[in-house]
Amino acid sequence: SGHHRSHYRGASVEFADHRPYTHGDELRHLDWRLYGRTDRFFVKQYEAETNLDIHLLLDASGSMGFPEQGVTKLACATYLAAGLAYLAWCQRDAVGLTVFDTRIRAQLPALSLRGHLQQIFDTLEAARAGGETTIGEIMERIGAALRRRGLIVLLSDLLDDPAQIVHALGLLRSRGHDVIVLQVLDRAEVDFGVQGPVLVEDLETGEQLLTDGDEVREDYQAARYSVSITN
């Protein structure tokens, strides 16, 4: 039992309804007061309460290590993940964690134990940004392995193929999961406020490009806005 009401009938203290007695029902669930009024046997039904399985998916690819100075996107995402894990544990929900780039680096199952919460904190603290990413492929792999429907929270900058990400999100929804996407971006990525000649480097592939911030800013912002709307 947990804190979340369900439309299923089960064991709880919250009365839901009566149904006629059938052979094999436990006698302790008979409503004797109702029997006294109607001379018929009815069984009490109760509102089932369920625990929620929450799966935190943390993108730890190289692009999440931006910026080099100050709080990185990965650090911000780990703070969010730690807070969500703690809130889930406080209401006795089961929470799991997957840290990934192009592969699954660390994975903890959804549990609600105190020691498990500390394991999640330790895993988040140990996460380091590096490598490329395949967000859509990882989400599909994780979704296929889950046997119980739950809440999936993706924490990422979403700097990957938008079509693959949207496709993977659709597959998760079709399997009955609820999905929340928390996109973490740095202000410099949103505004592209650099001026004049600038050398841009891809943190995942190492590819570099010399460009002019003033000339490409408008096209960059238009392209970024278009991708956000598509997502």
mmCIF file with all atom_site columns, C-alpha atoms in Angstrom:
data_model
loop_
_atom_site.group_PDB
_atom_site.id
_atom_site.type_symbol
_atom_site.label_atom_id
_atom_site.label_alt_id
_atom_site.label_comp_id
_atom_site.label_asym_id
_atom_site.label_entity_id
_atom_site.label_seq_id
_atom_site.pdbx_PDB_ins_code
_atom_site.Cartn_x
_atom_site.Cartn_y
_atom_site.Cartn_z
_atom_site.occupancy
_atom_site.B_iso_or_equiv
_atom_site.pdbx_formal_charge
_atom_site.auth_seq_id
_atom_site.auth_comp_id
_atom_site.auth_asym_id
_atom_site.auth_atom_id
_atom_site.pdbx_PDB_model_num
ATOM 1   C CA . SER A 1 1   ? 0.000   0.000   0.000   1.00 0.00 ? 1   SER A CA 1
ATOM 2   C CA . GLY A 1 2   ? 1.098   3.558   -0.639  1.00 0.00 ? 2   GLY A CA 1
ATOM 3   C CA . HIS A 1 3   ? -0.148  7.125   -0.861  1.00 0.00 ? 3   HIS A CA 1
ATOM 4   C CA . HIS A 1 4   ? -1.718  7.035   -4.332  1.00 0.00 ? 4   HIS A CA 1
ATOM 5   C CA . ARG A 1 5   ? -5.354  6.084   -4.799  1.00 0.00 ? 5   ARG A CA 1
ATOM 6   C CA . SER A 1 6   ? -6.157  3.710   -7.623  1.00 0.00 ? 6   SER A CA 1
ATOM 7   C CA . HIS A 1 7   ? -9.303  2.758   -9.499  1.00 0.00 ? 7   HIS A CA 1
ATOM 8   C CA . TYR A 1 8   ? -8.492  -0.846  -8.596  1.00 0.00 ? 8   TYR A CA 1
ATOM 9   C CA . ARG A 1 9   ? -10.132 -2.547  -5.624  1.00 0.00 ? 9   ARG A CA 1
ATOM 10  C CA . GLY A 1 10  ? -7.811  -3.896  -2.958  1.00 0.00 ? 10  GLY A CA 1
ATOM 11  C CA . ALA A 1 11  ? -6.717  -3.785  0.661   1.00 0.00 ? 11  ALA A CA 1
ATOM 12  C CA . SER A 1 12  ? -7.002  -0.408  2.346   1.00 0.00 ? 12  SER A CA 1
ATOM 13  C CA . VAL A 1 13  ? -8.917  1.449   5.050   1.00 0.00 ? 13  VAL A CA 1
ATOM 14  C CA . GLU A 1 14  ? -10.845 3.564   2.519   1.00 0.00 ? 14  GLU A CA 1
ATOM 15  C CA . PHE A 1 15  ? -14.280 2.046   1.848   1.00 0.00 ? 15  PHE A CA 1
ATOM 16  C CA . ALA A 1 16  ? -15.282 2.062   -1.827  1.00 0.00 ? 16  ALA A CA 1
ATOM 17  C CA . ASP A 1 17  ? -18.406 -0.009  -2.483  1.00 0.00 ? 17  ASP A CA 1
ATOM 18  C CA . HIS A 1 18  ? -20.394 -3.176  -1.808  1.00 0.00 ? 18  HIS A CA 1
ATOM 19  C CA . ARG A 1 19  ? -20.787 -6.207  -4.036  1.00 0.00 ? 19  ARG A CA 1
ATOM 20  C CA . PRO A 1 20  ? -22.870 -9.378  -3.580  1.00 0.00 ? 20  PRO A CA 1
ATOM 21  C CA . TYR A 1 21  ? -21.210 -12.202 -1.674  1.00 0.00 ? 21  TYR A CA 1
ATOM 22  C CA . THR A 1 22  ? -19.932 -15.110 -3.763  1.00 0.00 ? 22  THR A CA 1
ATOM 23  C CA . HIS A 1 23  ? -18.677 -18.493 -2.597  1.00 0.00 ? 23  HIS A CA 1
ATOM 24  C CA . GLY A 1 24  ? -15.053 -18.253 -1.517  1.00 0.00 ? 24  GLY A CA 1
ATOM 25  C CA . ASP A 1 25  ? -15.109 -14.632 -0.309  1.00 0.00 ? 25  ASP A CA 1
ATOM 26  C CA . GLU A 1 26  ? -13.536 -14.048 3.094   1.00 0.00 ? 26  GLU A CA 1
ATOM 27  C CA . LEU A 1 27  ? -16.201 -13.824 5.805   1.00 0.00 ? 27  LEU A CA 1
ATOM 28  C CA . ARG A 1 28  ? -14.325 -11.013 7.556   1.00 0.00 ? 28  ARG A CA 1
ATOM 29  C CA . HIS A 1 29  ? -15.263 -8.701  4.679   1.00 0.00 ? 29  HIS A CA 1
ATOM 30  C CA . LEU A 1 30  ? -19.023 -9.302  5.058   1.00 0.00 ? 30  LEU A CA 1
ATOM 31  C CA . ASP A 1 31  ? -21.071 -6.255  6.025   1.00 0.00 ? 31  ASP A CA 1
ATOM 32  C CA . TRP A 1 32  ? -23.203 -7.651  8.846   1.00 0.00 ? 32  TRP A CA 1
ATOM 33  C CA . ARG A 1 33  ? -25.099 -4.403  9.403   1.00 0.00 ? 33  ARG A CA 1
ATOM 34  C CA . LEU A 1 34  ? -26.205 -4.408  5.787   1.00 0.00 ? 34  LEU A CA 1
ATOM 35  C CA . TYR A 1 35  ? -27.171 -8.057  6.157   1.00 0.00 ? 35  TYR A CA 1
ATOM 36  C CA . GLY A 1 36  ? -29.348 -7.117  9.132   1.00 0.00 ? 36  GLY A CA 1
ATOM 37  C CA . ARG A 1 37  ? -31.224 -4.570  7.005   1.00 0.00 ? 37  ARG A CA 1
ATOM 38  C CA . THR A 1 38  ? -31.540 -6.515  3.755   1.00 0.00 ? 38  THR A CA 1
ATOM 39  C CA . ASP A 1 39  ? -31.212 -10.180 4.818   1.00 0.00 ? 39  ASP A CA 1
ATOM 40  C CA . ARG A 1 40  ? -28.671 -10.559 1.993   1.00 0.00 ? 40  ARG A CA 1
ATOM 41  C CA . PHE A 1 41  ? -24.911 -10.986 2.117   1.00 0.00 ? 41  PHE A CA 1
ATOM 42  C CA . PHE A 1 42  ? -22.708 -8.202  0.751   1.00 0.00 ? 42  PHE A CA 1
ATOM 43  C CA . VAL A 1 43  ? -18.931 -7.872  0.791   1.00 0.00 ? 43  VAL A CA 1
ATOM 44  C CA . LYS A 1 44  ? -17.158 -4.582  1.509   1.00 0.00 ? 44  LYS A CA 1
ATOM 45  C CA . GLN A 1 45  ? -14.742 -3.338  -1.123  1.00 0.00 ? 45  GLN A CA 1
ATOM 46  C CA . TYR A 1 46  ? -11.955 -0.890  -0.420  1.00 0.00 ? 46  TYR A CA 1
ATOM 47  C CA . GLU A 1 47  ? -10.028 1.654   -2.457  1.00 0.00 ? 47  GLU A CA 1
ATOM 48  C CA . ALA A 1 48  ? -6.655  0.202   -3.361  1.00 0.00 ? 48  ALA A CA 1
ATOM 49  C CA . GLU A 1 49  ? -3.610  2.334   -2.686  1.00 0.00 ? 49  GLU A CA 1
ATOM 50  C CA . THR A 1 50  ? -0.518  1.877   -4.808  1.00 0.00 ? 50  THR A CA 1
ATOM 51  C CA . ASN A 1 51  ? 3.094   2.916   -4.770  1.00 0.00 ? 51  ASN A CA 1
ATOM 52  C CA . LEU A 1 52  ? 4.439   4.789   -7.744  1.00 0.00 ? 52  LEU A CA 1
ATOM 53  C CA . ASP A 1 53  ? 7.599   3.656   -9.509  1.00 0.00 ? 53  ASP A CA 1
ATOM 54  C CA . ILE A 1 54  ? 9.654   6.695   -10.533 1.00 0.00 ? 54  ILE A CA 1
ATOM 55  C CA . HIS A 1 55  ? 12.557  6.223   -12.948 1.00 0.00 ? 55  HIS A CA 1
ATOM 56  C CA . LEU A 1 56  ? 15.028  9.120   -13.239 1.00 0.00 ? 56  LEU A CA 1
ATOM 57  C CA . LEU A 1 57  ? 17.001  9.142   -16.505 1.00 0.00 ? 57  LEU A CA 1
ATOM 58  C CA . LEU A 1 58  ? 20.056  11.406  -16.300 1.00 0.00 ? 58  LEU A CA 1
ATOM 59  C CA . ASP A 1 59  ? 21.907  12.425  -19.461 1.00 0.00 ? 59  ASP A CA 1
ATOM 60  C CA . ALA A 1 60  ? 25.638  12.579  -18.621 1.00 0.00 ? 60  ALA A CA 1
ATOM 61  C CA . SER A 1 61  ? 26.971  13.142  -22.142 1.00 0.00 ? 61  SER A CA 1
ATOM 62  C CA . GLY A 1 62  ? 29.746  15.624  -22.898 1.00 0.00 ? 62  GLY A CA 1
ATOM 63  C CA . SER A 1 63  ? 27.400  18.498  -23.722 1.00 0.00 ? 63  SER A CA 1
ATOM 64  C CA . MET A 1 64  ? 26.038  18.350  -20.172 1.00 0.00 ? 64  MET A CA 1
ATOM 65  C CA . GLY A 1 65  ? 29.465  19.520  -18.962 1.00 0.00 ? 65  GLY A CA 1
ATOM 66  C CA . PHE A 1 66  ? 28.803  23.036  -20.263 1.00 0.00 ? 66  PHE A CA 1
ATOM 67  C CA . PRO A 1 67  ? 29.824  25.645  -19.145 1.00 0.00 ? 67  PRO A CA 1
ATOM 68  C CA . GLU A 1 68  ? 33.400  24.977  -18.105 1.00 0.00 ? 68  GLU A CA 1
ATOM 69  C CA . GLN A 1 69  ? 33.161  27.640  -15.377 1.00 0.00 ? 69  GLN A CA 1
ATOM 70  C CA . GLY A 1 70  ? 30.411  27.758  -12.772 1.00 0.00 ? 70  GLY A CA 1
ATOM 71  C CA . VAL A 1 71  ? 27.516  25.325  -12.378 1.00 0.00 ? 71  VAL A CA 1
ATOM 72  C CA . THR A 1 72  ? 27.326  22.905  -15.294 1.00 0.00 ? 72  THR A CA 1
ATOM 73  C CA . LYS A 1 73  ? 24.121  21.577  -16.795 1.00 0.00 ? 73  LYS A CA 1
ATOM 74  C CA . LEU A 1 74  ? 24.969  18.158  -15.361 1.00 0.00 ? 74  LEU A CA 1
ATOM 75  C CA . ALA A 1 75  ? 25.328  19.604  -11.864 1.00 0.00 ? 75  ALA A CA 1
ATOM 76  C CA . CYS A 1 76  ? 21.974  21.342  -12.186 1.00 0.00 ? 76  CYS A CA 1
ATOM 77  C CA . ALA A 1 77  ? 20.358  18.126  -13.445 1.00 0.00 ? 77  ALA A CA 1
ATOM 78  C CA . THR A 1 78  ? 21.799  16.111  -10.545 1.00 0.00 ? 78  THR A CA 1
ATOM 79  C CA . TYR A 1 79  ? 20.381  18.636  -8.055  1.00 0.00 ? 79  TYR A CA 1
ATOM 80  C CA . LEU A 1 80  ? 16.960  18.228  -9.674  1.00 0.00 ? 80  LEU A CA 1
ATOM 81  C CA . ALA A 1 81  ? 17.243  14.431  -9.675  1.00 0.00 ? 81  ALA A CA 1
ATOM 82  C CA . ALA A 1 82  ? 18.321  14.354  -6.016  1.00 0.00 ? 82  ALA A CA 1
ATOM 83  C CA . GLY A 1 83  ? 15.391  16.540  -5.016  1.00 0.00 ? 83  GLY A CA 1
ATOM 84  C CA . LEU A 1 84  ? 12.897  14.391  -6.921  1.00 0.00 ? 84  LEU A CA 1
ATOM 85  C CA . ALA A 1 85  ? 14.359  11.212  -5.421  1.00 0.00 ? 85  ALA A CA 1
ATOM 86  C CA . TYR A 1 86  ? 14.053  12.630  -1.903  1.00 0.00 ? 86  TYR A CA 1
ATOM 87  C CA . LEU A 1 87  ? 10.435  13.727  -2.449  1.00 0.00 ? 87  LEU A CA 1
ATOM 88  C CA . ALA A 1 88  ? 9.561   10.284  -3.810  1.00 0.00 ? 88  ALA A CA 1
ATOM 89  C CA . TRP A 1 89  ? 11.166  8.582   -0.817  1.00 0.00 ? 89  TRP A CA 1
ATOM 90  C CA . CYS A 1 90  ? 9.293   10.877  1.602   1.00 0.00 ? 90  CYS A CA 1
ATOM 91  C CA . GLN A 1 91  ? 5.959   9.659   0.236   1.00 0.00 ? 91  GLN A CA 1
ATOM 92  C CA . ARG A 1 92  ? 7.143   6.046   0.182   1.00 0.00 ? 92  ARG A CA 1
ATOM 93  C CA . ASP A 1 93  ? 7.371   5.778   -3.591  1.00 0.00 ? 93  ASP A CA 1
ATOM 94  C CA . ALA A 1 94  ? 9.963   3.603   -5.271  1.00 0.00 ? 94  ALA A CA 1
ATOM 95  C CA . VAL A 1 95  ? 12.608  5.565   -7.176  1.00 0.00 ? 95  VAL A CA 1
ATOM 96  C CA . GLY A 1 96  ? 15.308  4.353   -9.539  1.00 0.00 ? 96  GLY A CA 1
ATOM 97  C CA . LEU A 1 97  ? 18.127  6.049   -11.439 1.00 0.00 ? 97  LEU A CA 1
ATOM 98  C CA . THR A 1 98  ? 19.826  5.531   -14.793 1.00 0.00 ? 98  THR A CA 1
ATOM 99  C CA . VAL A 1 99  ? 22.904  7.551   -15.810 1.00 0.00 ? 99  VAL A CA 1
ATOM 100 C CA . PHE A 1 100 ? 23.665  7.320   -19.522 1.00 0.00 ? 100 PHE A CA 1
ATOM 101 C CA . ASP A 1 101 ? 25.414  8.691   -22.611 1.00 0.00 ? 101 ASP A CA 1
ATOM 102 C CA . THR A 1 102 ? 25.569  6.299   -25.589 1.00 0.00 ? 102 THR A CA 1
ATOM 103 C CA . ARG A 1 103 ? 25.412  3.474   -23.043 1.00 0.00 ? 103 ARG A CA 1
ATOM 104 C CA . ILE A 1 104 ? 24.035  2.965   -19.561 1.00 0.00 ? 104 ILE A CA 1
ATOM 105 C CA . ARG A 1 105 ? 26.821  3.955   -17.164 1.00 0.00 ? 105 ARG A CA 1
ATOM 106 C CA . ALA A 1 106 ? 25.010  3.293   -13.893 1.00 0.00 ? 106 ALA A CA 1
ATOM 107 C CA . GLN A 1 107 ? 21.579  1.896   -13.116 1.00 0.00 ? 107 GLN A CA 1
ATOM 108 C CA . LEU A 1 108 ? 19.706  1.455   -9.849  1.00 0.00 ? 108 LEU A CA 1
ATOM 109 C CA . PRO A 1 109 ? 16.279  -0.260  -9.684  1.00 0.00 ? 109 PRO A CA 1
ATOM 110 C CA . ALA A 1 110 ? 13.207  1.484   -8.320  1.00 0.00 ? 110 ALA A CA 1
ATOM 111 C CA . LEU A 1 111 ? 13.135  0.869   -4.547  1.00 0.00 ? 111 LEU A CA 1
ATOM 112 C CA . SER A 1 112 ? 11.852  2.802   -1.531  1.00 0.00 ? 112 SER A CA 1
ATOM 113 C CA . LEU A 1 113 ? 14.455  1.875   1.093   1.00 0.00 ? 113 LEU A CA 1
ATOM 114 C CA . ARG A 1 114 ? 16.460  4.480   3.028   1.00 0.00 ? 114 ARG A CA 1
ATOM 115 C CA . GLY A 1 115 ? 19.770  2.882   2.070   1.00 0.00 ? 115 GLY A CA 1
ATOM 116 C CA . HIS A 1 116 ? 18.696  2.926   -1.552  1.00 0.00 ? 116 HIS A CA 1
ATOM 117 C CA . LEU A 1 117 ? 18.151  6.686   -1.405  1.00 0.00 ? 117 LEU A CA 1
ATOM 118 C CA . GLN A 1 118 ? 21.749  7.125   -0.251  1.00 0.00 ? 118 GLN A CA 1
ATOM 119 C CA . GLN A 1 119 ? 22.899  4.955   -3.166  1.00 0.00 ? 119 GLN A CA 1
ATOM 120 C CA . ILE A 1 120 ? 21.088  7.286   -5.550  1.00 0.00 ? 120 ILE A CA 1
ATOM 121 C CA . PHE A 1 121 ? 22.762  10.322  -3.969  1.00 0.00 ? 121 PHE A CA 1
ATOM 122 C CA . ASP A 1 122 ? 26.187  8.678   -4.227  1.00 0.00 ? 122 ASP A CA 1
ATOM 123 C CA . THR A 1 123 ? 25.609  7.737   -7.876  1.00 0.00 ? 123 THR A CA 1
ATOM 124 C CA . LEU A 1 124 ? 24.511  11.264  -8.725  1.00 0.00 ? 124 LEU A CA 1
ATOM 125 C CA . GLU A 1 125 ? 27.531  12.749  -6.986  1.00 0.00 ? 125 GLU A CA 1
ATOM 126 C CA . ALA A 1 126 ? 29.854  10.455  -8.941  1.00 0.00 ? 126 ALA A CA 1
ATOM 127 C CA . ALA A 1 127 ? 28.341  11.326  -12.350 1.00 0.00 ? 127 ALA A CA 1
ATOM 128 C CA . ARG A 1 128 ? 30.742  13.017  -14.767 1.00 0.00 ? 128 ARG A CA 1
ATOM 129 C CA . ALA A 1 129 ? 30.000  14.491  -18.185 1.00 0.00 ? 129 ALA A CA 1
ATOM 130 C CA . GLY A 1 130 ? 31.658  12.879  -21.194 1.00 0.00 ? 130 GLY A CA 1
ATOM 131 C CA . GLY A 1 131 ? 31.051  11.097  -24.461 1.00 0.00 ? 131 GLY A CA 1
ATOM 132 C CA . GLU A 1 132 ? 28.326  11.354  -27.065 1.00 0.00 ? 132 GLU A CA 1
ATOM 133 C CA . THR A 1 133 ? 24.673  10.549  -26.497 1.00 0.00 ? 133 THR A CA 1
ATOM 134 C CA . THR A 1 134 ? 21.799  8.570   -28.021 1.00 0.00 ? 134 THR A CA 1
ATOM 135 C CA . ILE A 1 135 ? 18.827  9.683   -25.946 1.00 0.00 ? 135 ILE A CA 1
ATOM 136 C CA . GLY A 1 136 ? 16.133  8.018   -28.026 1.00 0.00 ? 136 GLY A CA 1
ATOM 137 C CA . GLU A 1 137 ? 17.882  4.639   -28.158 1.00 0.00 ? 137 GLU A CA 1
ATOM 138 C CA . ILE A 1 138 ? 18.546  4.599   -24.413 1.00 0.00 ? 138 ILE A CA 1
ATOM 139 C CA . MET A 1 139 ? 14.926  5.484   -23.560 1.00 0.00 ? 139 MET A CA 1
ATOM 140 C CA . GLU A 1 140 ? 13.623  2.725   -25.819 1.00 0.00 ? 140 GLU A CA 1
ATOM 141 C CA . ARG A 1 141 ? 15.965  0.195   -24.201 1.00 0.00 ? 141 ARG A CA 1
ATOM 142 C CA . ILE A 1 142 ? 14.947  1.219   -20.677 1.00 0.00 ? 142 ILE A CA 1
ATOM 143 C CA . GLY A 1 143 ? 11.247  1.264   -21.535 1.00 0.00 ? 143 GLY A CA 1
ATOM 144 C CA . ALA A 1 144 ? 11.420  -2.250  -22.985 1.00 0.00 ? 144 ALA A CA 1
ATOM 145 C CA . ALA A 1 145 ? 12.997  -3.564  -19.762 1.00 0.00 ? 145 ALA A CA 1
ATOM 146 C CA . LEU A 1 146 ? 10.370  -2.104  -17.405 1.00 0.00 ? 146 LEU A CA 1
ATOM 147 C CA . ARG A 1 147 ? 7.697   -4.605  -16.433 1.00 0.00 ? 147 ARG A CA 1
ATOM 148 C CA . ARG A 1 148 ? 5.521   -2.211  -14.413 1.00 0.00 ? 148 ARG A CA 1
ATOM 149 C CA . ARG A 1 149 ? 4.072   1.093   -15.503 1.00 0.00 ? 149 ARG A CA 1
ATOM 150 C CA . GLY A 1 150 ? 5.455   4.136   -13.756 1.00 0.00 ? 150 GLY A CA 1
ATOM 151 C CA . LEU A 1 151 ? 6.628   7.716   -14.049 1.00 0.00 ? 151 LEU A CA 1
ATOM 152 C CA . ILE A 1 152 ? 9.720   8.315   -16.196 1.00 0.00 ? 152 ILE A CA 1
ATOM 153 C CA . VAL A 1 153 ? 11.585  11.611  -15.739 1.00 0.00 ? 153 VAL A CA 1
ATOM 154 C CA . LEU A 1 154 ? 14.203  12.510  -18.359 1.00 0.00 ? 154 LEU A CA 1
ATOM 155 C CA . LEU A 1 155 ? 16.781  15.141  -17.356 1.00 0.00 ? 155 LEU A CA 1
ATOM 156 C CA . SER A 1 156 ? 18.783  16.238  -20.395 1.00 0.00 ? 156 SER A CA 1
ATOM 157 C CA . ASP A 1 157 ? 19.753  19.160  -22.612 1.00 0.00 ? 157 ASP A CA 1
ATOM 158 C CA . LEU A 1 158 ? 18.071  17.214  -25.467 1.00 0.00 ? 158 LEU A CA 1
ATOM 159 C CA . LEU A 1 159 ? 20.962  17.989  -27.822 1.00 0.00 ? 159 LEU A CA 1
ATOM 160 C CA . ASP A 1 160 ? 20.268  14.998  -30.027 1.00 0.00 ? 160 ASP A CA 1
ATOM 161 C CA . ASP A 1 161 ? 18.017  14.065  -32.950 1.00 0.00 ? 161 ASP A CA 1
ATOM 162 C CA . PRO A 1 162 ? 14.577  15.515  -32.022 1.00 0.00 ? 162 PRO A CA 1
ATOM 163 C CA . ALA A 1 163 ? 12.703  12.974  -34.158 1.00 0.00 ? 163 ALA A CA 1
ATOM 164 C CA . GLN A 1 164 ? 14.291  10.023  -32.333 1.00 0.00 ? 164 GLN A CA 1
ATOM 165 C CA . ILE A 1 165 ? 13.601  11.567  -28.942 1.00 0.00 ? 165 ILE A CA 1
ATOM 166 C CA . VAL A 1 166 ? 9.937   12.223  -29.750 1.00 0.00 ? 166 VAL A CA 1
ATOM 167 C CA . HIS A 1 167 ? 9.584   8.689   -31.148 1.00 0.00 ? 167 HIS A CA 1
ATOM 168 C CA . ALA A 1 168 ? 11.013  7.178   -27.959 1.00 0.00 ? 168 ALA A CA 1
ATOM 169 C CA . LEU A 1 169 ? 8.738   9.322   -25.781 1.00 0.00 ? 169 LEU A CA 1
ATOM 170 C CA . GLY A 1 170 ? 5.763   8.101   -27.802 1.00 0.00 ? 170 GLY A CA 1
ATOM 171 C CA . LEU A 1 171 ? 6.761   4.467   -27.255 1.00 0.00 ? 171 LEU A CA 1
ATOM 172 C CA . LEU A 1 172 ? 6.996   5.011   -23.512 1.00 0.00 ? 172 LEU A CA 1
ATOM 173 C CA . ARG A 1 173 ? 3.557   6.610   -23.444 1.00 0.00 ? 173 ARG A CA 1
ATOM 174 C CA . SER A 1 174 ? 2.105   3.769   -25.519 1.00 0.00 ? 174 SER A CA 1
ATOM 175 C CA . ARG A 1 175 ? 3.334   1.305   -22.876 1.00 0.00 ? 175 ARG A CA 1
ATOM 176 C CA . GLY A 1 176 ? 1.336   3.175   -20.223 1.00 0.00 ? 176 GLY A CA 1
ATOM 177 C CA . HIS A 1 177 ? 4.140   5.199   -18.632 1.00 0.00 ? 177 HIS A CA 1
ATOM 178 C CA . ASP A 1 178 ? 3.741   8.817   -17.616 1.00 0.00 ? 178 ASP A CA 1
ATOM 179 C CA . VAL A 1 179 ? 6.660   10.873  -18.926 1.00 0.00 ? 179 VAL A CA 1
ATOM 180 C CA . ILE A 1 180 ? 8.146   14.180  -17.764 1.00 0.00 ? 180 ILE A CA 1
ATOM 181 C CA . VAL A 1 181 ? 10.988  15.848  -19.676 1.00 0.00 ? 181 VAL A CA 1
ATOM 182 C CA . LEU A 1 182 ? 13.123  18.443  -17.890 1.00 0.00 ? 182 LEU A CA 1
ATOM 183 C CA . GLN A 1 183 ? 15.336  20.208  -20.428 1.00 0.00 ? 183 GLN A CA 1
ATOM 184 C CA . VAL A 1 184 ? 18.430  21.754  -18.853 1.00 0.00 ? 184 VAL A CA 1
ATOM 185 C CA . LEU A 1 185 ? 20.146  24.506  -20.840 1.00 0.00 ? 185 LEU A CA 1
ATOM 186 C CA . ASP A 1 186 ? 22.656  27.222  -20.059 1.00 0.00 ? 186 ASP A CA 1
ATOM 187 C CA . ARG A 1 187 ? 21.698  30.831  -20.740 1.00 0.00 ? 187 ARG A CA 1
ATOM 188 C CA . ALA A 1 188 ? 24.536  31.124  -23.286 1.00 0.00 ? 188 ALA A CA 1
ATOM 189 C CA . GLU A 1 189 ? 22.986  28.278  -25.306 1.00 0.00 ? 189 GLU A CA 1
ATOM 190 C CA . VAL A 1 190 ? 19.617  29.997  -25.323 1.00 0.00 ? 190 VAL A CA 1
ATOM 191 C CA . ASP A 1 191 ? 20.767  33.529  -26.211 1.00 0.00 ? 191 ASP A CA 1
ATOM 192 C CA . PHE A 1 192 ? 24.038  32.795  -28.049 1.00 0.00 ? 192 PHE A CA 1
ATOM 193 C CA . GLY A 1 193 ? 25.314  36.107  -26.741 1.00 0.00 ? 193 GLY A CA 1
ATOM 194 C CA . VAL A 1 194 ? 28.893  35.844  -28.082 1.00 0.00 ? 194 VAL A CA 1
ATOM 195 C CA . GLN A 1 195 ? 30.016  38.626  -30.402 1.00 0.00 ? 195 GLN A CA 1
ATOM 196 C CA . GLY A 1 196 ? 32.447  38.687  -33.283 1.00 0.00 ? 196 GLY A CA 1
ATOM 197 C CA . PRO A 1 197 ? 34.646  35.772  -34.397 1.00 0.00 ? 197 PRO A CA 1
ATOM 198 C CA . VAL A 1 198 ? 34.315  32.720  -32.136 1.00 0.00 ? 198 VAL A CA 1
ATOM 199 C CA . LEU A 1 199 ? 35.613  29.153  -32.188 1.00 0.00 ? 199 LEU A CA 1
ATOM 200 C CA . VAL A 1 200 ? 32.779  26.760  -31.302 1.00 0.00 ? 200 VAL A CA 1
ATOM 201 C CA . GLU A 1 201 ? 33.634  23.232  -30.144 1.00 0.00 ? 201 GLU A CA 1
ATOM 202 C CA . ASP A 1 202 ? 31.310  20.234  -29.903 1.00 0.00 ? 202 ASP A CA 1
ATOM 203 C CA . LEU A 1 203 ? 31.860  18.867  -26.385 1.00 0.00 ? 203 LEU A CA 1
ATOM 204 C CA . GLU A 1 204 ? 30.825  15.371  -27.458 1.00 0.00 ? 204 GLU A CA 1
ATOM 205 C CA . THR A 1 205 ? 32.734  14.892  -30.734 1.00 0.00 ? 205 THR A CA 1
ATOM 206 C CA . GLY A 1 206 ? 35.506  17.492  -30.360 1.00 0.00 ? 206 GLY A CA 1
ATOM 207 C CA . GLU A 1 207 ? 34.618  18.991  -33.754 1.00 0.00 ? 207 GLU A CA 1
ATOM 208 C CA . GLN A 1 208 ? 35.438  22.709  -34.007 1.00 0.00 ? 208 GLN A CA 1
ATOM 209 C CA . LEU A 1 209 ? 33.934  25.464  -36.137 1.00 0.00 ? 209 LEU A CA 1
ATOM 210 C CA . LEU A 1 210 ? 35.132  29.040  -36.596 1.00 0.00 ? 210 LEU A CA 1
ATOM 211 C CA . THR A 1 211 ? 32.191  31.398  -37.077 1.00 0.00 ? 211 THR A CA 1
ATOM 212 C CA . ASP A 1 212 ? 30.968  34.911  -36.361 1.00 0.00 ? 212 ASP A CA 1
ATOM 213 C CA . GLY A 1 213 ? 28.525  35.279  -33.469 1.00 0.00 ? 213 GLY A CA 1
ATOM 214 C CA . ASP A 1 214 ? 26.883  38.412  -34.861 1.00 0.00 ? 214 ASP A CA 1
ATOM 215 C CA . GLU A 1 215 ? 26.229  36.814  -38.258 1.00 0.00 ? 215 GLU A CA 1
ATOM 216 C CA . VAL A 1 216 ? 24.819  33.482  -37.087 1.00 0.00 ? 216 VAL A CA 1
ATOM 217 C CA . ARG A 1 217 ? 22.925  34.527  -33.935 1.00 0.00 ? 217 ARG A CA 1
ATOM 218 C CA . GLU A 1 218 ? 19.586  35.162  -35.630 1.00 0.00 ? 218 GLU A CA 1
ATOM 219 C CA . ASP A 1 219 ? 19.667  31.895  -37.596 1.00 0.00 ? 219 ASP A CA 1
ATOM 220 C CA . TYR A 1 220 ? 20.831  29.992  -34.489 1.00 0.00 ? 220 TYR A CA 1
ATOM 221 C CA . GLN A 1 221 ? 17.992  31.292  -32.341 1.00 0.00 ? 221 GLN A CA 1
ATOM 222 C CA . ALA A 1 222 ? 15.434  30.645  -35.076 1.00 0.00 ? 222 ALA A CA 1
ATOM 223 C CA . ALA A 1 223 ? 16.659  27.052  -35.491 1.00 0.00 ? 223 ALA A CA 1
ATOM 224 C CA . ARG A 1 224 ? 16.697  26.427  -31.728 1.00 0.00 ? 224 ARG A CA 1
ATOM 225 C CA . TYR A 1 225 ? 13.171  27.819  -31.345 1.00 0.00 ? 225 TYR A CA 1
ATOM 226 C CA . SER A 1 226 ? 11.958  25.650  -34.220 1.00 0.00 ? 226 SER A CA 1
ATOM 227 C CA . VAL A 1 227 ? 13.363  22.497  -32.602 1.00 0.00 ? 227 VAL A CA 1
ATOM 228 C CA . SER A 1 228 ? 11.778  23.388  -29.241 1.00 0.00 ? 228 SER A CA 1
ATOM 229 C CA . ILE A 1 229 ? 8.368   23.837  -30.849 1.00 0.00 ? 229 ILE A CA 1
ATOM 230 C CA . THR A 1 230 ? 8.759   20.528  -32.705 1.00 0.00 ? 230 THR A CA 1
ATOM 231 C CA . ASN A 1 231 ? 9.622   18.721  -29.477 1.00 0.00 ? 231 ASN A CA 1
#
